[in-house]
Tab-separated table of C-alpha atoms in Angstrom:
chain	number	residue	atom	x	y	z
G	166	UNK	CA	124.981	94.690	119.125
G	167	UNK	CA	121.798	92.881	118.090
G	168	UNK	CA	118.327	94.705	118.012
G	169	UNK	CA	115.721	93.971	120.732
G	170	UNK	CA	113.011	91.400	121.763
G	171	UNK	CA	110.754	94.140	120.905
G	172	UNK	CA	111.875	95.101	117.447
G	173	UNK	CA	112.050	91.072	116.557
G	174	UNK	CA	108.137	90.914	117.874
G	175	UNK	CA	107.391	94.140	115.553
G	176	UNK	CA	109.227	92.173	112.566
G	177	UNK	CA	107.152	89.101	113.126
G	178	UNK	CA	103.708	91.111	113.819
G	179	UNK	CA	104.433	92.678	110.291
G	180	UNK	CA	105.518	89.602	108.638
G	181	UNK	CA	102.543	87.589	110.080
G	182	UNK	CA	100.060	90.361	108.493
G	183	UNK	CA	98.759	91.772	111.787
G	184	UNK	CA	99.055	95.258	113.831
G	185	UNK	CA	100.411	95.837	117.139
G	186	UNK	CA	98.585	98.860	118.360
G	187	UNK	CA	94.085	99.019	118.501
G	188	UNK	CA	93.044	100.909	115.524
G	189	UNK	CA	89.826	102.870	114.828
G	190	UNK	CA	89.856	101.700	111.325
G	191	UNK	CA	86.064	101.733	109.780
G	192	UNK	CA	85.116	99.189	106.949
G	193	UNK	CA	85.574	101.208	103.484
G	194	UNK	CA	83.037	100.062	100.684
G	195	UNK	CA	83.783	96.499	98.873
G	196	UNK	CA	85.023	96.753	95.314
G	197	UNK	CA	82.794	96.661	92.650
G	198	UNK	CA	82.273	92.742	90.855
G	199	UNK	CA	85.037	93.096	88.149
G	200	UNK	CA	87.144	96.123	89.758
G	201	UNK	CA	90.658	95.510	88.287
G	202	UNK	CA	93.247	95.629	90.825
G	203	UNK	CA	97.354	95.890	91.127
G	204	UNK	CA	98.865	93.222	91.797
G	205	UNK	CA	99.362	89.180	91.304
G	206	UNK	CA	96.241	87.576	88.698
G	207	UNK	CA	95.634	84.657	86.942
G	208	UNK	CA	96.637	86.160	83.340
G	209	UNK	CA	99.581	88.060	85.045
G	210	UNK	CA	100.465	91.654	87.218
G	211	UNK	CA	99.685	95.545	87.102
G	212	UNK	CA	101.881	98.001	87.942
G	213	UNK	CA	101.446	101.691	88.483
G	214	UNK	CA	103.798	103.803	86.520
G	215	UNK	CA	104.381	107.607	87.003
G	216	UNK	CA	105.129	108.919	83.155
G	217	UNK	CA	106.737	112.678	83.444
G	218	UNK	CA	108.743	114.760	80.683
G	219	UNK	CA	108.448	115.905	77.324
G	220	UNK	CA	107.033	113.544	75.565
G	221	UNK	CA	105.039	111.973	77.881
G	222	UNK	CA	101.231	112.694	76.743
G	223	UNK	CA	99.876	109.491	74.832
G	224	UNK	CA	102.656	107.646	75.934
G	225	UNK	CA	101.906	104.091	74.065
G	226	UNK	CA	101.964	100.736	74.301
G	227	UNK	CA	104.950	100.039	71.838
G	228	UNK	CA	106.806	102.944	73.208
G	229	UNK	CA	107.268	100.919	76.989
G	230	UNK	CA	109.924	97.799	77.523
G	231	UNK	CA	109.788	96.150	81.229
G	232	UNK	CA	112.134	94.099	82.408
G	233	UNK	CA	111.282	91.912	85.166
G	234	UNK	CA	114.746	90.214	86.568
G	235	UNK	CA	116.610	91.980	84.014
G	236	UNK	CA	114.953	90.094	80.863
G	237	UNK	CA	111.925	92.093	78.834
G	238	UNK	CA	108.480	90.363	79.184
G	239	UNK	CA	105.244	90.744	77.087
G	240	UNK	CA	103.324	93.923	77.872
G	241	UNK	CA	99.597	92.780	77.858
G	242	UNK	CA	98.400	96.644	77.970
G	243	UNK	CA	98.846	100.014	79.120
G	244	UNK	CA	95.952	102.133	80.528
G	245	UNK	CA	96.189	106.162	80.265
G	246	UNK	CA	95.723	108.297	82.905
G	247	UNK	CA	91.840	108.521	84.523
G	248	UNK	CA	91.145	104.972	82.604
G	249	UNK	CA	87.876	104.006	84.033
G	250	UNK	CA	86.861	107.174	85.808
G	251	UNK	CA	87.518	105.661	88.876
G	252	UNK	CA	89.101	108.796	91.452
G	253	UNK	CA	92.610	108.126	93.302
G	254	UNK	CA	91.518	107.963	97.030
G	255	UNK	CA	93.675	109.427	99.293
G	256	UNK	CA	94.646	109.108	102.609
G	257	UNK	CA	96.354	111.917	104.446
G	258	UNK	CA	98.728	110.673	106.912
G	259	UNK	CA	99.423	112.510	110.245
G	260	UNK	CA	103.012	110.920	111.792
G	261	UNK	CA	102.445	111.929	115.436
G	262	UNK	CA	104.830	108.936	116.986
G	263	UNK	CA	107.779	110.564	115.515
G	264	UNK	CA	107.266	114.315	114.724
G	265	UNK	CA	107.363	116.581	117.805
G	266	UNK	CA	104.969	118.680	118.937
G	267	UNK	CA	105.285	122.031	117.214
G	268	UNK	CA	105.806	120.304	114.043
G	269	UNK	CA	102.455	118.484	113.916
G	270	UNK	CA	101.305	121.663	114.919
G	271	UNK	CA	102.720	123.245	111.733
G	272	UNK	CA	101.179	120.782	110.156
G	273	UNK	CA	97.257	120.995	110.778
G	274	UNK	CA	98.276	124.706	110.284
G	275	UNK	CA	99.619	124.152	106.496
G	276	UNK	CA	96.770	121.305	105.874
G	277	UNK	CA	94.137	124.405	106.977
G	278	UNK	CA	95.553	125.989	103.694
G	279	UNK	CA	95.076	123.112	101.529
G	280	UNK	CA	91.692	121.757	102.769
G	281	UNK	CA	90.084	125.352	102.600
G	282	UNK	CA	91.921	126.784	99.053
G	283	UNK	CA	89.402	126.469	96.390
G	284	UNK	CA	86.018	126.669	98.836
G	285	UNK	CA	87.103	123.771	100.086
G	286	UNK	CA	86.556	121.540	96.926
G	287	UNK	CA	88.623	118.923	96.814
G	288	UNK	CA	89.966	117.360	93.428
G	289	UNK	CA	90.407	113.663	94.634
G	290	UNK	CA	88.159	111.715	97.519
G	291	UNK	CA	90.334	112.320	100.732
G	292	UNK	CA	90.584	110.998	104.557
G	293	UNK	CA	92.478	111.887	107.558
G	294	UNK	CA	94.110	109.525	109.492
G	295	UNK	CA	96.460	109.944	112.780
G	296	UNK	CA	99.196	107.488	113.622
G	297	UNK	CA	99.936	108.123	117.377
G	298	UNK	CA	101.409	105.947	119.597
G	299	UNK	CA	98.247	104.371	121.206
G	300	UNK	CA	96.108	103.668	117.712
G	301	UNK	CA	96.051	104.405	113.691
G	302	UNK	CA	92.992	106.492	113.888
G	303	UNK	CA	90.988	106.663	110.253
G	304	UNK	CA	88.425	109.138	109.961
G	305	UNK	CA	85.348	107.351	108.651
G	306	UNK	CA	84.711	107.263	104.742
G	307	UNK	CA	86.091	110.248	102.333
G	308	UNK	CA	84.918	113.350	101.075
G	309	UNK	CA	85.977	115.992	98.386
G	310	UNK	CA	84.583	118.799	101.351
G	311	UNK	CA	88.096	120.252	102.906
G	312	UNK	CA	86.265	122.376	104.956
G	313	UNK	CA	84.524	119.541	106.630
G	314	UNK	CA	87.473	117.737	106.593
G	315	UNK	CA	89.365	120.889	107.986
G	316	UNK	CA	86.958	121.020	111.134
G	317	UNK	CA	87.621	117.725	112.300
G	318	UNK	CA	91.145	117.817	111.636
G	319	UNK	CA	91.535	121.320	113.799
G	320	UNK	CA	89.266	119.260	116.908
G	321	UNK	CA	91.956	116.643	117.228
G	322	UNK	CA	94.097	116.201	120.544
G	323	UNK	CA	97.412	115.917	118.961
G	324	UNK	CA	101.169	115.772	120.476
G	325	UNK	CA	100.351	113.833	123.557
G	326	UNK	CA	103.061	111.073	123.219
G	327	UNK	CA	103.238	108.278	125.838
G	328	UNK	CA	106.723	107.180	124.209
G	329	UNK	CA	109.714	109.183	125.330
G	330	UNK	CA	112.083	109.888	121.619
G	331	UNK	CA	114.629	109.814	123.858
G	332	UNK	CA	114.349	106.738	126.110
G	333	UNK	CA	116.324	103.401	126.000
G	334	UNK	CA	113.708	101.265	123.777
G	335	UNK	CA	112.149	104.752	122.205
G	336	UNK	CA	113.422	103.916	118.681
G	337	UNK	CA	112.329	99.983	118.866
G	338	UNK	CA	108.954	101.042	119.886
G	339	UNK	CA	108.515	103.576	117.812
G	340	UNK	CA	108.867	101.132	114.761
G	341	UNK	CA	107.198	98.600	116.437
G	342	UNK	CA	103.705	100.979	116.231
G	343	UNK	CA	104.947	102.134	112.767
G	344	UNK	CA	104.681	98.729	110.839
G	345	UNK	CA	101.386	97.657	112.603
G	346	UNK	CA	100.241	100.925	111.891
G	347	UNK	CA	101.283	100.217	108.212
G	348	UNK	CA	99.388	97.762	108.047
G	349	UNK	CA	96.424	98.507	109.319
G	350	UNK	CA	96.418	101.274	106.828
G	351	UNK	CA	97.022	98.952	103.802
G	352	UNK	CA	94.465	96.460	105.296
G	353	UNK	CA	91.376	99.510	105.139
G	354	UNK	CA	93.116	100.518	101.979
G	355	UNK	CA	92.583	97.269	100.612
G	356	UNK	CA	88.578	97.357	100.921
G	357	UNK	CA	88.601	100.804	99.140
G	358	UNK	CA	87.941	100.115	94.827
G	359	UNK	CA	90.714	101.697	92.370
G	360	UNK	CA	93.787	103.178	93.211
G	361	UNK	CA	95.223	104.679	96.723
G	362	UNK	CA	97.553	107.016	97.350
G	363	UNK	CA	98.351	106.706	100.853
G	364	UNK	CA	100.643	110.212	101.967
G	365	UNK	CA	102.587	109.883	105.328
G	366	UNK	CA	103.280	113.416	106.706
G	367	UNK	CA	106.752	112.353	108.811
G	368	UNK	CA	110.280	113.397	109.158
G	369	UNK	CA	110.807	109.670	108.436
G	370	UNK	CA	111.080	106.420	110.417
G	371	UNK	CA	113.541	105.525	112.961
G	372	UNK	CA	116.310	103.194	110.900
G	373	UNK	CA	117.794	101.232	113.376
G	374	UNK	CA	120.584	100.318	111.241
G	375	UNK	CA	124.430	100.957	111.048
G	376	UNK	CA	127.529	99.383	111.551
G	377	UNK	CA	126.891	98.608	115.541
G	378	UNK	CA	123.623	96.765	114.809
G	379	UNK	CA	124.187	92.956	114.388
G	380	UNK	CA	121.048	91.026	113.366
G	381	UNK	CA	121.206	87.612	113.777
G	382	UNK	CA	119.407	85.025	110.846
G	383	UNK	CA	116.624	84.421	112.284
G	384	UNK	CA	115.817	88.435	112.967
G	385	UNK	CA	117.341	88.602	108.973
G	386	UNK	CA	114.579	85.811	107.821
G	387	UNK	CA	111.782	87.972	109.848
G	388	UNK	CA	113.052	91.142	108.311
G	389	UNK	CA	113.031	89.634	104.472
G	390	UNK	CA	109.304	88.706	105.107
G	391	UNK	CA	108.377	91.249	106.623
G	392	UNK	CA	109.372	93.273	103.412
G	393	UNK	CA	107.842	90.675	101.032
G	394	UNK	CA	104.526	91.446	102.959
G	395	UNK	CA	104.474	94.889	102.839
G	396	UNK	CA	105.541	95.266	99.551
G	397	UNK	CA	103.286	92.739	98.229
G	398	UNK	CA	100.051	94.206	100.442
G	399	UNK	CA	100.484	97.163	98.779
G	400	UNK	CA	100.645	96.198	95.135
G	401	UNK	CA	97.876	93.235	95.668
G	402	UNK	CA	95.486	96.657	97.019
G	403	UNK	CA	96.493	98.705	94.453
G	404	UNK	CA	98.508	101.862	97.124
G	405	UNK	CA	101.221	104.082	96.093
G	406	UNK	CA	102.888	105.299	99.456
G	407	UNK	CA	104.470	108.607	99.455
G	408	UNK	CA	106.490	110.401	102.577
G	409	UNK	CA	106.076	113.810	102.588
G	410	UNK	CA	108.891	115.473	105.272
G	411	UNK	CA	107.709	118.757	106.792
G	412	UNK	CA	111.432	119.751	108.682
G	413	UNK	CA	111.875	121.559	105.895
G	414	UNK	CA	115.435	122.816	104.053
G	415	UNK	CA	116.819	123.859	107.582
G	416	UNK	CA	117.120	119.798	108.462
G	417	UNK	CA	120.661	118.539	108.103
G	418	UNK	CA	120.760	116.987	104.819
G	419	UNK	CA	122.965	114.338	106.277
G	420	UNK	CA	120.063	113.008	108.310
G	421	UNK	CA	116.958	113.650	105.812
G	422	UNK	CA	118.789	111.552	103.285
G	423	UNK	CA	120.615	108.776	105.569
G	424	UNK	CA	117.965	106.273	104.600
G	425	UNK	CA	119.596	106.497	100.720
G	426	UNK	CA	122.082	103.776	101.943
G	427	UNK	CA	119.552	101.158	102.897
G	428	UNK	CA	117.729	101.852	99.031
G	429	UNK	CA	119.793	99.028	97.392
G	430	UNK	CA	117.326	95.870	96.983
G	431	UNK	CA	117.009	92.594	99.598
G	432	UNK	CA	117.176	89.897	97.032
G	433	UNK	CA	117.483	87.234	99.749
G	434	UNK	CA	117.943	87.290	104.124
G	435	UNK	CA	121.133	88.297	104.168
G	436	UNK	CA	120.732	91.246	102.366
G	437	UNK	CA	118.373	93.419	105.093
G	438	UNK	CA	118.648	95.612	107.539
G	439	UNK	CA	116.196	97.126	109.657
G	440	UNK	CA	116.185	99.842	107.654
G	441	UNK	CA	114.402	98.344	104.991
G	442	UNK	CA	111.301	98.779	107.008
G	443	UNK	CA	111.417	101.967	107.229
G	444	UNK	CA	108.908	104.128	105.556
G	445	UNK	CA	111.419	106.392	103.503
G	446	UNK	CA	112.801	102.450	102.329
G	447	UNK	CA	109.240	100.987	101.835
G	448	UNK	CA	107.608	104.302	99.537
G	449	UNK	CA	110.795	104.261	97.344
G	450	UNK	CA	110.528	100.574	96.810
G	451	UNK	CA	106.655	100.789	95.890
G	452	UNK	CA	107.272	103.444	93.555
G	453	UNK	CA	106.039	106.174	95.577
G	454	UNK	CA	108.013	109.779	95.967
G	455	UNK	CA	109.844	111.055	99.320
G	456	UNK	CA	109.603	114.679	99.114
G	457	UNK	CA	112.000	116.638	101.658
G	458	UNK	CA	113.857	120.104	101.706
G	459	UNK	CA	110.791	122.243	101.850
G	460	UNK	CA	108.250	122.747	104.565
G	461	UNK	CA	105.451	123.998	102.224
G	462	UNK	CA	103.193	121.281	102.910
G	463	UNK	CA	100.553	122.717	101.017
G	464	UNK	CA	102.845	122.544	97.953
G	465	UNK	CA	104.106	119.153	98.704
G	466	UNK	CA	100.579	117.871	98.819
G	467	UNK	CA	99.091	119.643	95.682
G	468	UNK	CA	102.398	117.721	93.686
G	469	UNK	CA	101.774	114.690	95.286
G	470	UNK	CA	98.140	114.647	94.063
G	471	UNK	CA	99.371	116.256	90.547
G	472	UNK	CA	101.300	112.928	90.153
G	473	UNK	CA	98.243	111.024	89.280
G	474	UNK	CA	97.737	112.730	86.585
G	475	UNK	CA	100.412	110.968	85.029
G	476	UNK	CA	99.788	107.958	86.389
G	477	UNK	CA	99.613	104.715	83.848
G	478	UNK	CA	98.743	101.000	84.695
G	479	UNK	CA	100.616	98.205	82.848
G	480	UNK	CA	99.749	95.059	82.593
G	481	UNK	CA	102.601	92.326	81.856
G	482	UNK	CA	103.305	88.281	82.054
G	483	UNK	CA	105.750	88.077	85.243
G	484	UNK	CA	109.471	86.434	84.574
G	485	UNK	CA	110.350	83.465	87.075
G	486	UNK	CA	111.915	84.447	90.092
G	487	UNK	CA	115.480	84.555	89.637
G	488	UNK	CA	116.198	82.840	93.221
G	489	UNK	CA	113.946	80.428	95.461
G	490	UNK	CA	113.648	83.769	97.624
G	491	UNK	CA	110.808	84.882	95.247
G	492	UNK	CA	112.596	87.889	94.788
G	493	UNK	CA	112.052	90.001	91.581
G	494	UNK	CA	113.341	93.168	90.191
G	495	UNK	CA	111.612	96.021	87.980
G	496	UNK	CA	112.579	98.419	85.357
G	497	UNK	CA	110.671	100.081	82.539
G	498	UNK	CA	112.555	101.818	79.459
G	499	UNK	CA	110.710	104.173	77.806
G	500	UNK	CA	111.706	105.016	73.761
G	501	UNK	CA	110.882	108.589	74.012
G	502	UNK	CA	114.098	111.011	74.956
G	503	UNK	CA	113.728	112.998	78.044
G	504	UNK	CA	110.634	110.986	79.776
G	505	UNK	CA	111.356	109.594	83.270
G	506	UNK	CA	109.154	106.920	84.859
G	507	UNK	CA	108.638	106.129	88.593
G	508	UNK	CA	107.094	102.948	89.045
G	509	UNK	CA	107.899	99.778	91.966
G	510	UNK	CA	111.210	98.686	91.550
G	511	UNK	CA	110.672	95.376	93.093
G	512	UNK	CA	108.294	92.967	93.824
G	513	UNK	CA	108.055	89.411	95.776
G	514	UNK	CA	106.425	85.744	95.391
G	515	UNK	CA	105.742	85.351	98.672
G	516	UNK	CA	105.106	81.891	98.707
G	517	UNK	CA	108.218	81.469	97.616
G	518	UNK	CA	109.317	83.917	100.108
G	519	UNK	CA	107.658	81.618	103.075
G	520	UNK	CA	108.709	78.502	101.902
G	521	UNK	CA	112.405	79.393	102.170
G	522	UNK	CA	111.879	80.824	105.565
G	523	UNK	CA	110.752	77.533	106.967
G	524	UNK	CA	113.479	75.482	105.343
């Protein structure tokens, strides 16, 4: 069957860079004259990469190879961890549109821990932010005081959803408020100097894809932007997007990992599904982590945050895009045995992106 007038209007709010649902986003301090940022420049790109392993301290320029559309291309440098004394800001994520009751519940509970451990001192800048299926609410500006944080947090009407999970359109709309919540998050992210680490607290987005979902071209054109966009929001503001599931190791493993099928990259429109804008998708494709099978959220949020700790910033000459879809693939080999990096395994020119949608 084909998807819904409602999910095609959610494609084409994402792909034309505005939400769907009223935010209570607050303006976040311009960067600084000179702040570097990820993303497309004049003299090239920069890429976060996640360095882990033996072997991975003082990890060095000559020790990295990236290939960009499978051929190797000039590295122009390769910043260490902490380079600039600039602090990760993070933004902590409540999914309320597609987590039930209890298990936000379970959430603010397990957050208490985090926010409070340590006096309540906080190693990174932090915010709370609710996605619920009326607005993306941002608390205003961050702060390294959990317990402040805490108190606000615990004063917050969660669970009251005005979308049934289980009615005809419930999946549609869901997404629908997911990607303009998306990116109304990447938008304040955007006005927020240095890196972001943006962690979504969800069992995951609704995929919408499988064997009985047709999509017609036009709905396969809107999809392929759509992805382009987000992808390319979110390098251009410097975000790493992580999914942290809180169902925990007594979720059917069938349906936590589901979304690995859809993980193979759109190089052009016929290549998508719905699924690819799906937030599982999306943070594997920036480079971020999806962390499931545990339901220690205090944990899974101390790792998360660990992670930048390891976190370099490359700077390279792109390669041309390989098709007039502006699509380009990612890969970095590293010559030192047993280190792993994480890093965007993708990225797209959207003009080149746009101007073969409107052919």
């Amino acid at each position: 069957m084909c998807v819904g007038k409602q999910l095609l209007a959610a494609v084409a709010i994402a792909a034309l860079g505005c939400g769907s649902v009223p935010a209570q986003s607050q303006a976040g301090p311009a960067a600084a004259p000179g702040t570097a940022t990820s993303g497309t420049a004049a003299s090239g790109m920069r890429l976060n990469l996640f360095v882990n392993g033996s072997g991975a301290d003082a990890l060095r320029q000559g020790d990295l190879t990236l290939l960009d559309n499978g051929t190797p291309v000039p590295v122009q440098s390769l910043l260490p961890p902490h380079a600039g004394n600039v602090p990760t800001h993070v933004i902590l994520v409540i999914d309320d549109v597609n987590a039930r009751a209890t298990t936000v519940a379970y959430e603010r509970s397990e957050l208490k821990k985090f926010l409070t451990r340590n006096d309540g001192q906080l190693r990174v800048p932090l915010t709370i932010a609710v996605m619920t299926d009326t607005k993306m609410d941002i608390q205003p500006g961050f702060s390294q005081d959990g317990n402040a944080i805490n108190q606000a947090l615990q004063k917050y009407p969660i669970g009251l959803h005005e979308i049934r999970r289980d009615s005809q359109y419930g999946g549609q709309d869901r997404t629908n408020i997911c990607l303009g919540s998306l990116r109304q998050l990447v938008q304040y992210a955007s006005t927020i100097p240095g890196h972001k680490l943006i962690l979504f607290l969800s069992p995951g987005w609704p995929l919408l894809s499988g064997p009985r979902i047709q999509l017609t071209a036009k709905e396969q054109r809107g999809i392929y932007q759509s992805v382009a966009e987000l992808q390319d929001s979110m390098l251009q503001a410097d975000i790493t997007l992580d999914m942290l599931n809180p169902f925990g190791p007594n979720e059917s493993v069938g349906r936590s990992d589901y979304y690995q099928a859809f993980l193979k990259s759109a190089k052009k429109p016929g290549d998508v599904d719905i699924a690819d804008l799906s937030l599982q998708v999306l943070a594997t494709h920036n480079g971020g982590e999806v962390q499931q099978g545990s339901n220690d959220i205090d944990r899974m949020v101390d790792h998360a945050l660990s992670e930048m700790d390891s976190r370099y910033t490359v700077s390279f000459t792109p390669a041309p895009a390989e098709a007039p879809n502006g699509f380009h693939s990612l890969k970095a080999q590293v010559n030192r045995p047993g280190v792993t990096v994480r890093m965007p395994d993708e990225y797209y020119t959207r003009q080149a992106v746009a101007e073969e949608n409107s052919r």
